[in-house]
Amino acid sequence: VAEFTKIRESVDYSRRKLQPFREQRLSALRSYVGFHYSDTGSGDKMPINLLEMAISIYRRQLAAQTPRVLITSKVEKLKPAAMSFEIVMNKMLDEIDFGTTLQNWVMDALFSIGVMKIGISPDDEKSAELEGWMRDPGTVFAETIDLDDFVVDMTARKWDQAEYIGNRYTLLYDYIKESDIFGDQTNKLNPQPMQSTNEQGDEKSQTLSIGQDRSQADASQRTVELWDVWLPYQNKFVTFQADQDGSIRDDLVLREVEWEGPEEGPYHILSYGEVPG
């Protein structure tokens, strides 16, 4: 319990330090969507939105389509197997719509940093579909993480020195109960109203599209906010429930497993410029 309390306190600190970056990004997004996008778009009328034009051009140049994999072998007898592997890999990239994920990753990095989370969906069909009805059991996935839902150890001077990296996400409460993905801990979960602000009170970027009035959404579906936190030094992956404000609840650890993926972990960062330190 003391270990998880320390993690919560450290995550809260890093989330506070990330607040200025979230606010600057939201300001840039308002300029990007312009005055006519929604009630919470830009306050300035722009006959020609040059920022939107620039972002669209760069995005098409950097991620025009789904990448293709080329697999070969110097050993003659292995070339047919390599070709088959190439076909399977390219088909998988199409099935998980990796091209769209890559475009979103590139676009996120144009406003702040791009964060992509990769992994393998659970073998159970109900559990696999918890995070999206396009998920297939036992297959790989790649999805972008919004900066509003991201945390990294802000005391680290390099990415590979961070003690933790994680993200927050929302699942349907009734679907979690039905899937029983967290075993005995599932019954301890409580549905929560959707929040339009982060823990520190700054607005989430989703308010640009849906505003701050979530009463209709809360009435139509019950949700649960969770945190996934990767601890590279302990080689662990831990899932917590979030509290009413969106912070980690250290008293409700839903899952704690050994990380069995690649050494660099499930989170991949994209940025176009590094700041020393």
Coordinates of C-alpha atoms in Angstrom, one line a residue:
V1 CA 0.0 0.0 0.0
A2 CA 2.9 2.4 0.8
E3 CA 4.4 1.8 -2.6
F4 CA 1.1 2.7 -4.4
T5 CA 0.7 5.8 -2.2
K6 CA 4.1 6.9 -3.3
I7 CA 3.2 6.3 -7.0
R8 CA -0.1 8.3 -6.6
E9 CA 1.8 11.3 -5.0
S10 CA 4.4 11.2 -7.7
V11 CA 1.8 11.0 -10.5
D12 CA -0.1 13.9 -8.9
Y13 CA 3.1 16.0 -8.9
S14 CA 3.8 15.2 -12.5
R15 CA 0.3 15.9 -13.6
R16 CA 0.5 19.4 -12.0
K17 CA 3.8 20.0 -13.8
L18 CA 2.2 19.0 -17.1
Q19 CA -0.7 21.4 -16.7
P20 CA 0.9 24.4 -18.5
F21 CA 1.7 22.2 -21.4
R22 CA -1.9 21.0 -21.6
E23 CA -3.2 24.6 -21.4
Q24 CA -0.9 25.8 -24.1
R25 CA -1.9 22.9 -26.3
L26 CA -5.6 23.7 -25.8
S27 CA -5.0 27.3 -26.8
A28 CA -3.3 26.1 -30.0
L29 CA -6.1 23.7 -30.7
R30 CA -8.6 26.5 -30.4
S31 CA -6.7 28.5 -33.1
Y32 CA -6.6 25.3 -35.2
V33 CA -10.4 24.7 -35.2
G34 CA -11.2 28.4 -35.6
F35 CA -14.2 30.5 -34.7
H36 CA -16.9 28.6 -36.5
Y37 CA -16.1 25.1 -35.2
S38 CA -18.1 25.2 -32.0
D39 CA -19.2 27.4 -29.1
T40 CA -15.8 26.9 -27.4
G41 CA -13.6 27.4 -30.5
S42 CA -11.4 30.3 -31.2
G43 CA -12.6 33.7 -30.1
D44 CA -11.0 35.4 -33.2
K45 CA -12.6 35.3 -36.6
M46 CA -10.1 34.2 -39.3
P47 CA -11.1 34.4 -43.0
I48 CA -8.3 32.0 -43.8
N49 CA -7.0 29.7 -41.1
L50 CA -3.3 29.4 -41.9
L51 CA -2.6 27.2 -38.9
E52 CA -5.2 24.6 -40.1
M53 CA -3.7 24.8 -43.6
A54 CA -0.2 24.2 -42.3
I55 CA -1.2 21.3 -40.0
S56 CA -3.1 19.6 -42.8
I57 CA -0.1 19.9 -45.2
Y58 CA 2.5 18.6 -42.7
R59 CA 0.2 15.7 -41.6
R60 CA -0.2 14.5 -45.2
Q61 CA 3.5 14.8 -45.9
L62 CA 4.6 13.0 -42.7
A63 CA 1.9 10.2 -42.7
A64 CA 0.2 10.0 -46.0
Q65 CA -1.0 6.4 -45.8
T66 CA -0.6 3.1 -43.9
P67 CA 3.1 2.1 -44.1
R68 CA 4.0 -1.2 -45.8
V69 CA 6.4 -3.8 -44.4
L70 CA 9.1 -5.4 -46.5
I71 CA 10.4 -8.7 -45.1
T72 CA 13.1 -10.7 -46.9
S73 CA 15.9 -13.2 -46.1
K74 CA 19.4 -13.8 -47.3
V75 CA 18.8 -17.6 -46.9
E76 CA 17.1 -18.9 -50.1
K77 CA 14.9 -21.5 -48.4
L78 CA 13.5 -18.9 -45.9
K79 CA 12.4 -16.5 -48.6
P80 CA 8.9 -18.0 -49.0
A81 CA 8.3 -17.8 -45.3
A82 CA 9.5 -14.2 -45.2
M83 CA 7.1 -13.4 -48.0
S84 CA 4.2 -15.0 -46.2
F85 CA 5.2 -13.1 -43.0
E86 CA 5.2 -9.8 -45.0
I87 CA 1.7 -10.4 -46.3
V88 CA 0.4 -11.2 -42.8
M89 CA 2.1 -8.1 -41.3
N90 CA 0.7 -5.8 -44.0
K91 CA -2.8 -7.3 -43.6
M92 CA -2.6 -6.7 -39.8
L93 CA -1.6 -3.1 -40.3
D94 CA -4.7 -2.6 -42.4
E95 CA -7.0 -4.5 -40.0
I96 CA -6.0 -2.3 -37.0
D97 CA -6.2 0.8 -39.2
F98 CA -2.6 1.7 -38.3
G99 CA -2.5 4.4 -40.9
T100 CA -5.1 6.5 -39.1
T101 CA -3.4 5.9 -35.8
L102 CA -0.1 7.1 -37.3
Q103 CA -1.7 10.2 -38.7
N104 CA -3.2 11.1 -35.3
W105 CA 0.2 10.4 -33.7
V106 CA 1.9 12.8 -36.1
M107 CA -0.8 15.4 -35.6
D108 CA -0.5 15.3 -31.8
A109 CA 3.2 15.9 -32.1
L110 CA 2.6 19.0 -34.1
F111 CA 0.8 20.5 -31.1
S112 CA 2.8 19.1 -28.2
I113 CA 4.1 15.5 -28.2
G114 CA 2.6 12.4 -29.8
V115 CA 2.1 9.4 -27.5
M116 CA 1.2 6.0 -28.9
K117 CA 0.3 3.0 -26.8
I118 CA 0.8 -0.5 -28.2
G119 CA 0.0 -4.0 -26.9
I120 CA -2.0 -7.1 -27.4
S121 CA -5.7 -7.3 -26.6
P122 CA -6.9 -9.9 -24.1
D123 CA -7.8 -13.3 -25.5
D124 CA -11.3 -13.0 -24.1
E125 CA -13.7 -11.4 -26.6
K126 CA -15.6 -9.4 -23.9
S127 CA -12.4 -8.1 -22.4
A128 CA -10.9 -7.2 -25.7
E129 CA -13.9 -5.1 -26.8
L130 CA -13.9 -3.1 -23.6
E131 CA -11.6 -0.4 -25.1
G132 CA -13.4 -0.3 -28.4
W133 CA -15.7 -2.5 -30.5
M134 CA -13.1 -2.7 -33.3
R135 CA -10.7 -4.7 -31.0
D136 CA -10.2 -8.3 -31.8
P137 CA -9.2 -10.8 -29.1
G138 CA -5.5 -11.7 -28.9
T139 CA -4.4 -9.3 -31.6
V140 CA -2.1 -6.3 -31.5
F141 CA -3.4 -2.8 -31.1
A142 CA -1.9 0.7 -31.5
E143 CA -3.7 3.8 -30.2
T144 CA -2.8 7.4 -29.6
I145 CA -3.0 8.9 -26.0
D146 CA -4.3 12.4 -25.6
L147 CA -2.1 14.7 -23.6
D148 CA -5.0 15.3 -21.2
D149 CA -4.8 11.6 -20.2
F150 CA -1.0 11.2 -20.2
V151 CA 1.5 11.3 -17.4
V152 CA 5.3 10.8 -17.3
D153 CA 7.8 11.1 -14.5
M154 CA 8.5 14.9 -14.7
T155 CA 11.6 14.5 -12.4
A156 CA 13.4 12.5 -15.0
R157 CA 15.9 14.3 -17.4
K158 CA 15.6 11.6 -20.1
W159 CA 12.7 9.5 -21.4
D160 CA 14.5 6.3 -20.5
Q161 CA 15.1 7.4 -16.9
A162 CA 11.4 7.9 -16.1
E163 CA 10.2 5.8 -13.2
Y164 CA 6.7 5.6 -14.6
I165 CA 4.7 6.4 -17.7
G166 CA 0.9 6.0 -17.8
N167 CA -2.4 7.0 -19.2
R168 CA -6.0 7.4 -18.1
Y169 CA -9.0 6.0 -20.1
T170 CA -12.7 5.5 -19.8
L171 CA -14.7 2.3 -20.0
L172 CA -18.4 1.5 -19.8
Y173 CA -19.3 0.4 -16.3
D174 CA -21.9 -2.2 -17.2
Y175 CA -19.6 -3.7 -19.8
I176 CA -16.8 -4.1 -17.2
K177 CA -19.2 -5.8 -14.8
E178 CA -20.3 -8.2 -17.5
S179 CA -16.8 -9.1 -18.6
D180 CA -15.5 -9.4 -15.1
I181 CA -12.0 -8.5 -16.4
F182 CA -10.7 -7.6 -13.0
G183 CA -11.9 -10.6 -11.1
D184 CA -12.8 -10.0 -7.5
Q185 CA -11.8 -6.4 -7.7
T186 CA -14.5 -5.8 -10.4
N187 CA -17.3 -5.5 -7.7
K188 CA -15.4 -2.7 -6.0
L189 CA -15.7 -0.4 -9.0
N190 CA -18.1 2.6 -8.9
P191 CA -19.5 4.4 -11.9
Q192 CA -18.4 8.1 -12.2
P193 CA -19.7 11.1 -14.0
M194 CA -17.6 12.2 -17.0
Q195 CA -15.4 15.1 -16.2
S196 CA -14.8 18.1 -18.6
T197 CA -11.7 19.2 -16.6
N198 CA -8.5 17.6 -15.4
E199 CA -7.6 17.1 -11.8
Q200 CA -6.0 20.6 -11.6
G201 CA -9.2 22.3 -13.1
D202 CA -7.9 23.0 -16.6
E203 CA -10.3 22.2 -19.4
K204 CA -9.8 19.0 -21.5
S205 CA -9.4 19.3 -25.2
Q206 CA -12.7 17.3 -25.7
T207 CA -14.6 20.4 -24.6
L208 CA -13.9 21.9 -28.0
S209 CA -16.3 19.5 -29.5
I210 CA -18.8 18.5 -26.8
G211 CA -18.6 21.5 -24.4
Q212 CA -18.7 21.3 -20.6
D213 CA -22.3 20.1 -20.2
R214 CA -22.1 16.4 -19.6
S215 CA -25.5 15.9 -18.1
Q216 CA -27.0 14.1 -21.1
A217 CA -24.0 11.8 -21.4
D218 CA -24.1 11.0 -17.7
A219 CA -27.8 10.1 -18.0
S220 CA -27.3 7.8 -21.0
Q221 CA -24.3 5.7 -19.9
R222 CA -22.4 4.9 -16.7
T223 CA -18.6 5.0 -17.0
V224 CA -15.4 4.3 -15.0
E225 CA -12.1 6.1 -15.4
L226 CA -9.0 3.9 -15.0
W227 CA -5.2 4.5 -15.0
D228 CA -2.6 2.2 -16.5
V229 CA 0.8 2.9 -15.1
W230 CA 4.0 1.2 -16.5
L231 CA 6.9 0.9 -14.0
P232 CA 10.0 0.1 -16.1
Y233 CA 12.4 -0.4 -13.2
Q234 CA 10.0 -2.9 -11.5
N235 CA 9.0 -4.3 -14.9
K236 CA 5.3 -4.0 -13.8
F237 CA 2.1 -2.8 -15.3
V238 CA -0.5 -1.6 -12.8
T239 CA -4.1 -0.6 -13.3
F240 CA -5.9 1.7 -10.8
Q241 CA -9.3 3.2 -10.7
A242 CA -9.4 7.0 -10.8
D243 CA -11.2 9.0 -8.2
Q244 CA -13.9 11.6 -8.8
D245 CA -11.4 14.2 -9.8
G246 CA -9.5 11.9 -12.2
S247 CA -6.5 11.2 -9.9
I248 CA -5.2 7.7 -9.0
R249 CA -6.9 5.8 -6.2
D250 CA -4.1 4.0 -4.4
D251 CA -6.6 2.1 -2.3
L252 CA -8.0 0.3 -5.3
V253 CA -5.4 -1.6 -7.4
L254 CA -7.4 -3.5 -10.0
R255 CA -4.5 -5.4 -11.7
E256 CA -0.8 -5.8 -11.2
V257 CA 1.1 -7.9 -13.7
E258 CA 4.6 -8.4 -15.0
W259 CA 5.4 -6.5 -18.2
E260 CA 6.2 -9.1 -20.9
G261 CA 6.4 -6.8 -23.9
P262 CA 9.4 -5.1 -25.5
E263 CA 12.1 -3.4 -23.3
E264 CA 11.1 0.1 -24.4
G265 CA 7.6 -0.5 -23.0
P266 CA 4.1 0.2 -24.3
Y267 CA 4.4 3.9 -24.7
H268 CA 6.2 5.4 -27.8
I269 CA 6.9 9.2 -27.9
L270 CA 7.1 11.4 -31.0
S271 CA 8.4 14.9 -30.9
Y272 CA 10.0 17.1 -33.6
G273 CA 12.4 19.0 -31.2
E274 CA 14.1 18.2 -28.0
V275 CA 14.6 20.7 -25.1
P276 CA 17.9 20.0 -23.2
G277 CA 17.2 18.6 -19.8

